[in-house]
Amino acid sequence: MAKTKPDPAGPRHVAIIMDGNGRWAQARGRPRLFGHHAGARRVREIVEACPDLGVEYLTIFAFSTENWKRTQTEVAGLMTLFRRYIMKEMQAFVRENVRVRFIGDRPRLDAKLHGLMDEAEAMTAHCTGMNLTIALNYGGRDEVSRATQRLARDVAAGKLRPEDVDEETLPRYLDTCVVPDPDLVIRTSGEARISNFLLWQSAYAEYEFIDTLWPDFTREIFADVLKQYGARDRRFGAVSA
Ligand code: IPE
Ligand code: IPE
Ligand code: MG
């Protein structure tokens, strides 16, 4: 199959708030978890599309630090889904040369899931293709708080001077320390909010809020959103040339 040449103007790092699984299921008269399963299946298609579209980094929001507020049934179902997902996809990621990383508060997750996450990272540590970051039990405020704790510990230990804390130093303590900032953040399902996602990192990201529910988000829609990004003028506070 002929590969389309990646558009050099395309985003290098795309982050997606995969929203709308519950409404998708509800519209079909099915339980919310049915929507989460359909949503998980979509991830494969989008990951596979990235290399052809020139996307080097993909970050997906799978579970937020606020999502614990949902019913026990939904939370437990999601945790089972995440475990199964990692077990099922791990080999495929290795085969496709996808480097997997997780961001979020890992110790709060159950030991089995936590272990699978560590394993997936270790198994793909040598992969040099696409970089997939999965935000699981992730919250931007929680991440900045945890980073600040670690930073404060280094200051207390004399490893860092308070006057050396700046915009370069702080992000080294974030979960995303080895990943570049997102160029484009996409949210599906029509909600125009960021829901605590990548607060520090998306300071200069472009945003696309689209009405499609996540389980209906196809490769074609993804390509279309990326095309629109190419028409944007990112000024970063300066004046365009
Ligand atoms: C996003 O879909 C997936 C998670 C937050 C885990 P939702 O479950 O939020 O779906 P809606 O917003 O209720 O439709
Ligand atoms: C954000 O979606 C979190 C994920 C997609 C994992 P939510 O559905 O939880 O966000 P709110 O509650 O509508 O802001
Ligand atoms: Mg939602």
PDB file of C-alpha atoms and ligand atoms in Angstrom:
ATOM      1  CA  MET A   1       0.000   0.000   0.000  1.00  0.00           C
ATOM      2  CA  ALA A   2       1.391   3.379  -1.006  1.00  0.00           C
ATOM      3  CA  LYS A   3       2.061   5.593   1.975  1.00  0.00           C
ATOM      4  CA  THR A   4       1.058   9.217   1.763  1.00  0.00           C
ATOM      5  CA  LYS A   5       3.925  11.515   2.610  1.00  0.00           C
ATOM      6  CA  PRO A   6       3.474  13.186   5.991  1.00  0.00           C
ATOM      7  CA  ASP A   7       2.624  16.867   5.741  1.00  0.00           C
ATOM      8  CA  PRO A   8       5.621  18.791   7.156  1.00  0.00           C
ATOM      9  CA  ALA A   9       3.200  21.391   8.523  1.00  0.00           C
ATOM     10  CA  GLY A  10       1.350  18.744  10.523  1.00  0.00           C
ATOM     11  CA  PRO A  11       1.515  18.450  14.300  1.00  0.00           C
ATOM     12  CA  ARG A  12       4.342  16.401  15.751  1.00  0.00           C
ATOM     13  CA  HIS A  13       2.484  15.710  18.986  1.00  0.00           C
ATOM     14  CA  VAL A  14      -1.286  15.234  19.119  1.00  0.00           C
ATOM     15  CA  ALA A  15      -3.114  14.775  22.417  1.00  0.00           C
ATOM     16  CA  ILE A  16      -6.682  13.497  22.477  1.00  0.00           C
ATOM     17  CA  ILE A  17      -9.389  13.771  25.117  1.00  0.00           C
ATOM     18  CA  MET A  18     -11.360  10.681  24.099  1.00  0.00           C
ATOM     19  CA  ASP A  19     -14.801  11.751  25.253  1.00  0.00           C
ATOM     20  CA  GLY A  20     -18.330  10.574  24.503  1.00  0.00           C
ATOM     21  CA  ASN A  21     -18.236   6.814  25.122  1.00  0.00           C
ATOM     22  CA  GLY A  22     -21.121   6.963  27.598  1.00  0.00           C
ATOM     23  CA  ARG A  23     -23.387   8.969  25.296  1.00  0.00           C
ATOM     24  CA  TRP A  24     -22.526   6.689  22.388  1.00  0.00           C
ATOM     25  CA  ALA A  25     -23.682   3.663  24.402  1.00  0.00           C
ATOM     26  CA  GLN A  26     -26.731   5.470  25.749  1.00  0.00           C
ATOM     27  CA  ALA A  27     -27.839   6.334  22.198  1.00  0.00           C
ATOM     28  CA  ARG A  28     -27.866   2.588  21.530  1.00  0.00           C
ATOM     29  CA  GLY A  29     -29.703   1.730  24.724  1.00  0.00           C
ATOM     30  CA  ARG A  30     -26.620  -0.042  26.080  1.00  0.00           C
ATOM     31  CA  PRO A  31     -24.679   0.306  29.359  1.00  0.00           C
ATOM     32  CA  ARG A  32     -21.859   2.856  29.516  1.00  0.00           C
ATOM     33  CA  LEU A  33     -19.211   0.134  29.514  1.00  0.00           C
ATOM     34  CA  PHE A  34     -20.355  -0.946  26.062  1.00  0.00           C
ATOM     35  CA  GLY A  35     -19.256   2.503  24.900  1.00  0.00           C
ATOM     36  CA  HIS A  36     -15.910   2.219  26.662  1.00  0.00           C
ATOM     37  CA  HIS A  37     -15.203  -1.067  24.879  1.00  0.00           C
ATOM     38  CA  ALA A  38     -16.103   0.485  21.515  1.00  0.00           C
ATOM     39  CA  GLY A  39     -13.860   3.441  22.393  1.00  0.00           C
ATOM     40  CA  ALA A  40     -10.919   1.194  23.221  1.00  0.00           C
ATOM     41  CA  ARG A  41     -11.223  -0.472  19.803  1.00  0.00           C
ATOM     42  CA  ARG A  42     -10.893   2.934  18.118  1.00  0.00           C
ATOM     43  CA  VAL A  43      -7.519   3.552  19.706  1.00  0.00           C
ATOM     44  CA  ARG A  44      -5.886   0.910  17.477  1.00  0.00           C
ATOM     45  CA  GLU A  45      -7.035   2.612  14.273  1.00  0.00           C
ATOM     46  CA  ILE A  46      -5.794   6.013  15.416  1.00  0.00           C
ATOM     47  CA  VAL A  47      -2.421   4.679  16.617  1.00  0.00           C
ATOM     48  CA  GLU A  48      -1.949   2.921  13.267  1.00  0.00           C
ATOM     49  CA  ALA A  49      -2.784   6.110  11.354  1.00  0.00           C
ATOM     50  CA  CYS A  50      -0.132   8.216  13.112  1.00  0.00           C
ATOM     51  CA  PRO A  51       3.021   7.286  11.160  1.00  0.00           C
ATOM     52  CA  ASP A  52       1.363   7.985   7.791  1.00  0.00           C
ATOM     53  CA  LEU A  53       0.077  11.301   9.082  1.00  0.00           C
ATOM     54  CA  GLY A  54       3.479  12.357  10.393  1.00  0.00           C
ATOM     55  CA  VAL A  55       2.418  12.226  14.053  1.00  0.00           C
ATOM     56  CA  GLU A  56       5.408  11.190  16.166  1.00  0.00           C
ATOM     57  CA  TYR A  57       3.745  11.497  19.567  1.00  0.00           C
ATOM     58  CA  LEU A  58       0.184  10.604  20.476  1.00  0.00           C
ATOM     59  CA  THR A  59      -1.119  11.147  23.989  1.00  0.00           C
ATOM     60  CA  ILE A  60      -4.546   9.811  24.910  1.00  0.00           C
ATOM     61  CA  PHE A  61      -6.619  10.592  27.988  1.00  0.00           C
ATOM     62  CA  ALA A  62      -8.009   7.277  29.228  1.00  0.00           C
ATOM     63  CA  PHE A  63      -8.969   7.977  32.858  1.00  0.00           C
ATOM     64  CA  SER A  64      -8.814  11.178  34.888  1.00  0.00           C
ATOM     65  CA  THR A  65      -8.172  11.682  38.597  1.00  0.00           C
ATOM     66  CA  GLU A  66     -11.789  12.910  38.692  1.00  0.00           C
ATOM     67  CA  ASN A  67     -13.241   9.798  37.038  1.00  0.00           C
ATOM     68  CA  TRP A  68     -13.175   7.942  40.404  1.00  0.00           C
ATOM     69  CA  LYS A  69     -16.395   9.868  41.118  1.00  0.00           C
ATOM     70  CA  ARG A  70     -18.286   7.518  38.761  1.00  0.00           C
ATOM     71  CA  THR A  71     -20.197   4.463  39.955  1.00  0.00           C
ATOM     72  CA  GLN A  72     -18.223   1.551  41.328  1.00  0.00           C
ATOM     73  CA  THR A  73     -19.508  -0.580  38.427  1.00  0.00           C
ATOM     74  CA  GLU A  74     -18.189   1.820  35.807  1.00  0.00           C
ATOM     75  CA  VAL A  75     -14.832   2.348  37.536  1.00  0.00           C
ATOM     76  CA  ALA A  76     -14.288  -1.386  38.080  1.00  0.00           C
ATOM     77  CA  GLY A  77     -15.324  -2.106  34.481  1.00  0.00           C
ATOM     78  CA  LEU A  78     -12.874   0.493  33.196  1.00  0.00           C
ATOM     79  CA  MET A  79     -10.011  -0.934  35.281  1.00  0.00           C
ATOM     80  CA  THR A  80     -10.735  -4.428  33.914  1.00  0.00           C
ATOM     81  CA  LEU A  81     -10.836  -2.965  30.403  1.00  0.00           C
ATOM     82  CA  PHE A  82      -7.461  -1.247  30.902  1.00  0.00           C
ATOM     83  CA  ARG A  83      -5.874  -4.482  32.156  1.00  0.00           C
ATOM     84  CA  ARG A  84      -7.245  -6.484  29.238  1.00  0.00           C
ATOM     85  CA  TYR A  85      -6.332  -3.754  26.787  1.00  0.00           C
ATOM     86  CA  ILE A  86      -2.693  -3.660  27.855  1.00  0.00           C
ATOM     87  CA  MET A  87      -2.409  -7.469  27.872  1.00  0.00           C
ATOM     88  CA  LYS A  88      -3.978  -7.715  24.428  1.00  0.00           C
ATOM     89  CA  GLU A  89      -2.125  -4.837  22.747  1.00  0.00           C
ATOM     90  CA  MET A  90       1.348  -5.198  24.206  1.00  0.00           C
ATOM     91  CA  GLN A  91       2.621  -7.596  21.499  1.00  0.00           C
ATOM     92  CA  ALA A  92       1.118  -5.450  18.745  1.00  0.00           C
ATOM     93  CA  PHE A  93       2.882  -2.364  20.085  1.00  0.00           C
ATOM     94  CA  VAL A  94       6.219  -4.178  20.077  1.00  0.00           C
ATOM     95  CA  ARG A  95       5.557  -5.446  16.528  1.00  0.00           C
ATOM     96  CA  GLU A  96       4.647  -1.962  15.328  1.00  0.00           C
ATOM     97  CA  ASN A  97       7.668  -0.411  17.060  1.00  0.00           C
ATOM     98  CA  VAL A  98       5.393   1.765  19.257  1.00  0.00           C
ATOM     99  CA  ARG A  99       6.975   3.068  22.437  1.00  0.00           C
ATOM    100  CA  VAL A 100       4.397   3.090  25.212  1.00  0.00           C
ATOM    101  CA  ARG A 101       4.506   5.360  28.245  1.00  0.00           C
ATOM    102  CA  PHE A 102       1.978   6.065  30.976  1.00  0.00           C
ATOM    103  CA  ILE A 103       1.397   9.331  32.777  1.00  0.00           C
ATOM    104  CA  GLY A 104      -0.677   9.835  35.892  1.00  0.00           C
ATOM    105  CA  ASP A 105      -0.617   8.758  39.524  1.00  0.00           C
ATOM    106  CA  ARG A 106       0.307   5.102  39.173  1.00  0.00           C
ATOM    107  CA  PRO A 107       0.607   3.979  42.814  1.00  0.00           C
ATOM    108  CA  ARG A 108      -3.100   4.699  43.325  1.00  0.00           C
ATOM    109  CA  LEU A 109      -4.036   2.037  40.759  1.00  0.00           C
ATOM    110  CA  ASP A 110      -4.378  -1.622  41.712  1.00  0.00           C
ATOM    111  CA  ALA A 111      -1.170  -3.641  41.783  1.00  0.00           C
ATOM    112  CA  LYS A 112      -2.077  -5.863  38.824  1.00  0.00           C
ATOM    113  CA  LEU A 113      -2.767  -2.912  36.504  1.00  0.00           C
ATOM    114  CA  HIS A 114       0.210  -0.991  37.832  1.00  0.00           C
ATOM    115  CA  GLY A 115       2.425  -4.013  37.087  1.00  0.00           C
ATOM    116  CA  LEU A 116       1.087  -4.353  33.534  1.00  0.00           C
ATOM    117  CA  MET A 117       1.795  -0.678  32.915  1.00  0.00           C
ATOM    118  CA  ASP A 118       5.399  -1.107  34.072  1.00  0.00           C
ATOM    119  CA  GLU A 119       5.694  -4.196  31.908  1.00  0.00           C
ATOM    120  CA  ALA A 120       4.331  -2.465  28.784  1.00  0.00           C
ATOM    121  CA  GLU A 121       6.823   0.369  29.243  1.00  0.00           C
ATOM    122  CA  ALA A 122       9.720  -2.051  29.720  1.00  0.00           C
ATOM    123  CA  MET A 123       8.701  -4.224  26.762  1.00  0.00           C
ATOM    124  CA  THR A 124       8.561  -1.256  24.382  1.00  0.00           C
ATOM    125  CA  ALA A 125      11.523   0.674  25.824  1.00  0.00           C
ATOM    126  CA  HIS A 126      13.624  -0.204  22.763  1.00  0.00           C
ATOM    127  CA  CYS A 127      10.930   0.850  20.249  1.00  0.00           C
ATOM    128  CA  THR A 128      11.906   3.776  18.071  1.00  0.00           C
ATOM    129  CA  GLY A 129       8.696   4.380  16.097  1.00  0.00           C
ATOM    130  CA  MET A 130       5.616   6.239  17.264  1.00  0.00           C
ATOM    131  CA  ASN A 131       5.437   7.366  20.904  1.00  0.00           C
ATOM    132  CA  LEU A 132       2.151   6.548  22.585  1.00  0.00           C
ATOM    133  CA  THR A 133       1.483   8.093  25.971  1.00  0.00           C
ATOM    134  CA  ILE A 134      -1.556   6.866  27.863  1.00  0.00           C
ATOM    135  CA  ALA A 135      -2.871   9.171  30.588  1.00  0.00           C
ATOM    136  CA  LEU A 136      -4.341   6.849  33.215  1.00  0.00           C
ATOM    137  CA  ASN A 137      -5.402   8.227  36.582  1.00  0.00           C
ATOM    138  CA  TYR A 138      -4.058  11.480  35.228  1.00  0.00           C
ATOM    139  CA  GLY A 139      -4.947  15.006  36.307  1.00  0.00           C
ATOM    140  CA  GLY A 140      -2.960  18.102  35.375  1.00  0.00           C
ATOM    141  CA  ARG A 141      -3.239  19.626  38.843  1.00  0.00           C
ATOM    142  CA  ASP A 142      -2.324  16.331  40.478  1.00  0.00           C
ATOM    143  CA  GLU A 143       0.704  16.039  38.182  1.00  0.00           C
ATOM    144  CA  VAL A 144       1.892  19.571  38.981  1.00  0.00           C
ATOM    145  CA  SER A 145       1.375  18.908  42.718  1.00  0.00           C
ATOM    146  CA  ARG A 146       3.374  15.675  42.601  1.00  0.00           C
ATOM    147  CA  ALA A 147       6.087  17.397  40.544  1.00  0.00           C
ATOM    148  CA  THR A 148       6.255  20.243  43.052  1.00  0.00           C
ATOM    149  CA  GLN A 149       6.639  17.757  45.902  1.00  0.00           C
ATOM    150  CA  ARG A 150       9.610  16.123  44.198  1.00  0.00           C
ATOM    151  CA  LEU A 151      11.091  19.501  43.359  1.00  0.00           C
ATOM    152  CA  ALA A 152      10.681  20.701  46.944  1.00  0.00           C
ATOM    153  CA  ARG A 153      12.428  17.548  48.145  1.00  0.00           C
ATOM    154  CA  ASP A 154      15.390  18.318  45.875  1.00  0.00           C
ATOM    155  CA  VAL A 155      15.517  21.882  47.182  1.00  0.00           C
ATOM    156  CA  ALA A 156      15.392  20.626  50.783  1.00  0.00           C
ATOM    157  CA  ALA A 157      18.197  18.166  49.989  1.00  0.00           C
ATOM    158  CA  GLY A 158      20.313  20.971  48.564  1.00  0.00           C
ATOM    159  CA  LYS A 159      20.257  19.522  45.020  1.00  0.00           C
ATOM    160  CA  LEU A 160      18.455  22.538  43.580  1.00  0.00           C
ATOM    161  CA  ARG A 161      18.487  26.234  44.500  1.00  0.00           C
ATOM    162  CA  PRO A 162      15.084  27.991  44.676  1.00  0.00           C
ATOM    163  CA  GLU A 163      16.363  30.702  42.298  1.00  0.00           C
ATOM    164  CA  ASP A 164      17.091  27.999  39.710  1.00  0.00           C
ATOM    165  CA  VAL A 165      13.451  26.927  39.484  1.00  0.00           C
ATOM    166  CA  ASP A 166      12.224  28.195  36.134  1.00  0.00           C
ATOM    167  CA  GLU A 167      10.253  27.152  33.039  1.00  0.00           C
ATOM    168  CA  GLU A 168      13.012  24.737  32.055  1.00  0.00           C
ATOM    169  CA  THR A 169      13.460  23.130  35.463  1.00  0.00           C
ATOM    170  CA  LEU A 170       9.873  22.545  36.527  1.00  0.00           C
ATOM    171  CA  PRO A 171       8.795  20.430  33.511  1.00  0.00           C
ATOM    172  CA  ARG A 172      11.638  18.020  34.247  1.00  0.00           C
ATOM    173  CA  TYR A 173       9.643  16.955  37.299  1.00  0.00           C
ATOM    174  CA  LEU A 174       6.420  16.374  35.370  1.00  0.00           C
ATOM    175  CA  ASP A 175       5.285  12.884  34.272  1.00  0.00           C
ATOM    176  CA  THR A 176       5.811  14.043  30.676  1.00  0.00           C
ATOM    177  CA  CYS A 177       9.480  14.997  31.191  1.00  0.00           C
ATOM    178  CA  VAL A 178      10.682  13.068  28.124  1.00  0.00           C
ATOM    179  CA  VAL A 179       7.776  13.984  25.837  1.00  0.00           C
ATOM    180  CA  PRO A 180       7.537  17.296  23.925  1.00  0.00           C
ATOM    181  CA  ASP A 181       4.587  19.609  24.519  1.00  0.00           C
ATOM    182  CA  PRO A 182       1.487  18.848  22.441  1.00  0.00           C
ATOM    183  CA  ASP A 183       1.006  20.885  19.268  1.00  0.00           C
ATOM    184  CA  LEU A 184      -2.644  19.992  18.960  1.00  0.00           C
ATOM    185  CA  VAL A 185      -5.226  18.878  21.520  1.00  0.00           C
ATOM    186  CA  ILE A 186      -8.380  17.289  20.128  1.00  0.00           C
ATOM    187  CA  ARG A 187     -11.499  16.733  22.240  1.00  0.00           C
ATOM    188  CA  THR A 188     -14.351  14.686  20.880  1.00  0.00           C
ATOM    189  CA  SER A 189     -18.040  14.724  21.897  1.00  0.00           C
ATOM    190  CA  GLY A 190     -18.745  18.450  21.616  1.00  0.00           C
ATOM    191  CA  GLU A 191     -17.565  19.511  25.075  1.00  0.00           C
ATOM    192  CA  ALA A 192     -15.325  22.583  24.911  1.00  0.00           C
ATOM    193  CA  ARG A 193     -13.254  22.160  28.073  1.00  0.00           C
ATOM    194  CA  ILE A 194      -9.932  20.599  28.933  1.00  0.00           C
ATOM    195  CA  SER A 195     -11.005  18.738  32.097  1.00  0.00           C
ATOM    196  CA  ASN A 196      -7.613  18.939  33.824  1.00  0.00           C
ATOM    197  CA  PHE A 197      -5.641  17.527  30.873  1.00  0.00           C
ATOM    198  CA  LEU A 198      -1.989  18.533  30.303  1.00  0.00           C
ATOM    199  CA  LEU A 199      -2.403  21.915  31.997  1.00  0.00           C
ATOM    200  CA  TRP A 200       1.230  22.958  31.924  1.00  0.00           C
ATOM    201  CA  GLN A 201       2.120  21.258  28.639  1.00  0.00           C
ATOM    202  CA  SER A 202      -0.698  22.656  26.505  1.00  0.00           C
ATOM    203  CA  ALA A 203      -0.019  26.326  27.294  1.00  0.00           C
ATOM    204  CA  TYR A 204       0.558  26.950  23.575  1.00  0.00           C
ATOM    205  CA  ALA A 205      -1.261  24.019  22.017  1.00  0.00           C
ATOM    206  CA  GLU A 206      -3.892  24.494  19.345  1.00  0.00           C
ATOM    207  CA  TYR A 207      -7.310  23.094  20.260  1.00  0.00           C
ATOM    208  CA  GLU A 208      -9.919  21.340  18.154  1.00  0.00           C
ATOM    209  CA  PHE A 209     -13.258  20.554  19.710  1.00  0.00           C
ATOM    210  CA  ILE A 210     -15.268  18.252  17.487  1.00  0.00           C
ATOM    211  CA  ASP A 211     -18.813  16.924  17.870  1.00  0.00           C
ATOM    212  CA  THR A 212     -18.076  13.297  16.943  1.00  0.00           C
ATOM    213  CA  LEU A 213     -18.318  10.885  19.886  1.00  0.00           C
ATOM    214  CA  TRP A 214     -15.056   9.005  20.506  1.00  0.00           C
ATOM    215  CA  PRO A 215     -16.286   5.533  19.339  1.00  0.00           C
ATOM    216  CA  ASP A 216     -17.189   7.156  15.986  1.00  0.00           C
ATOM    217  CA  PHE A 217     -13.820   8.896  15.563  1.00  0.00           C
ATOM    218  CA  THR A 218     -12.299   7.393  12.411  1.00  0.00           C
ATOM    219  CA  ARG A 219      -8.924   7.692  10.766  1.00  0.00           C
ATOM    220  CA  GLU A 220     -10.557   9.905   8.088  1.00  0.00           C
ATOM    221  CA  ILE A 221     -11.892  12.331  10.698  1.00  0.00           C
ATOM    222  CA  PHE A 222      -8.460  12.344  12.357  1.00  0.00           C
ATOM    223  CA  ALA A 223      -6.761  13.167   9.026  1.00  0.00           C
ATOM    224  CA  ASP A 224      -9.275  15.938   8.470  1.00  0.00           C
ATOM    225  CA  VAL A 225      -8.624  17.540  11.860  1.00  0.00           C
ATOM    226  CA  LEU A 226      -4.880  17.427  11.184  1.00  0.00           C
ATOM    227  CA  LYS A 227      -5.399  19.113   7.836  1.00  0.00           C
ATOM    228  CA  GLN A 228      -7.196  21.995   9.520  1.00  0.00           C
ATOM    229  CA  TYR A 229      -4.284  22.351  11.918  1.00  0.00           C
ATOM    230  CA  GLY A 230      -2.004  23.003   8.913  1.00  0.00           C
ATOM    231  CA  ALA A 231      -3.959  26.169   8.125  1.00  0.00           C
ATOM    232  CA  ARG A 232      -3.358  27.698  11.548  1.00  0.00           C
ATOM    233  CA  ASP A 233      -0.857  30.426  12.282  1.00  0.00           C
ATOM    234  CA  ARG A 234       0.954  29.675  15.533  1.00  0.00           C
ATOM    235  CA  ARG A 235       2.433  32.914  16.747  1.00  0.00           C
ATOM    236  CA  PHE A 236       3.599  32.072  20.294  1.00  0.00           C
ATOM    237  CA  GLY A 237       3.107  35.688  21.272  1.00  0.00           C
ATOM    238  CA  ALA A 238       5.111  37.075  18.376  1.00  0.00           C
ATOM    239  CA  VAL A 239       3.880  38.689  15.146  1.00  0.00           C
ATOM    240  CA  SER A 240       3.567  36.443  12.091  1.00  0.00           C
ATOM    241  CA  ALA A 241       6.152  36.854   9.370  1.00  0.00           C
TER     242      ALA A 241
HETATM  243  C1  IPE B   1     -14.782   9.231  28.002  1.00  0.00           C
HETATM  244  O1  IPE B   1     -16.130   8.987  27.768  1.00  0.00           O
HETATM  245  C2  IPE B   1     -14.100   8.064  28.667  1.00  0.00           C
HETATM  246  C3  IPE B   1     -13.785   8.276  30.086  1.00  0.00           C
HETATM  247  C4  IPE B   1     -13.908   9.400  30.728  1.00  0.00           C
HETATM  248  C5  IPE B   1     -13.271   7.132  30.819  1.00  0.00           C
HETATM  249  P1  IPE B   1     -17.234   9.316  28.867  1.00  0.00           P
HETATM  250  O2  IPE B   1     -17.437   8.119  29.717  1.00  0.00           O
HETATM  251  O3  IPE B   1     -16.905  10.551  29.604  1.00  0.00           O
HETATM  252  O4  IPE B   1     -18.504   9.533  27.943  1.00  0.00           O
HETATM  253  P2  IPE B   1     -19.638  10.623  28.154  1.00  0.00           P
HETATM  254  O5  IPE B   1     -18.980  11.956  28.244  1.00  0.00           O
HETATM  255  O6  IPE B   1     -20.351  10.266  29.421  1.00  0.00           O
HETATM  256  O7  IPE B   1     -20.492  10.487  26.951  1.00  0.00           O
HETATM  257  C1  IPE B   2     -12.261  13.691  30.458  1.00  0.00           C
HETATM  258  O1  IPE B   2     -13.580  13.355  30.185  1.00  0.00           O
HETATM  259  C2  IPE B   2     -11.470  12.482  30.863  1.00  0.00           C
HETATM  260  C3  IPE B   2     -11.272  11.472  29.828  1.00  0.00           C
HETATM  261  C4  IPE B   2     -11.616  11.543  28.572  1.00  0.00           C
HETATM  262  C5  IPE B   2     -10.584  10.281  30.275  1.00  0.00           C
HETATM  263  P1  IPE B   2     -14.728  13.499  31.274  1.00  0.00           P
HETATM  264  O2  IPE B   2     -15.959  13.041  30.592  1.00  0.00           O
HETATM  265  O3  IPE B   2     -14.338  12.821  32.518  1.00  0.00           O
HETATM  266  O4  IPE B   2     -14.761  15.068  31.531  1.00  0.00           O
HETATM  267  P2  IPE B   2     -15.920  15.986  32.100  1.00  0.00           P
HETATM  268  O5  IPE B   2     -16.365  15.384  33.397  1.00  0.00           O
HETATM  269  O6  IPE B   2     -17.026  15.987  31.090  1.00  0.00           O
HETATM  270  O7  IPE B   2     -15.303  17.341  32.254  1.00  0.00           O
HETATM  271 MG    MG B   3     -17.310  12.491  29.274  1.00  0.00          MG
END
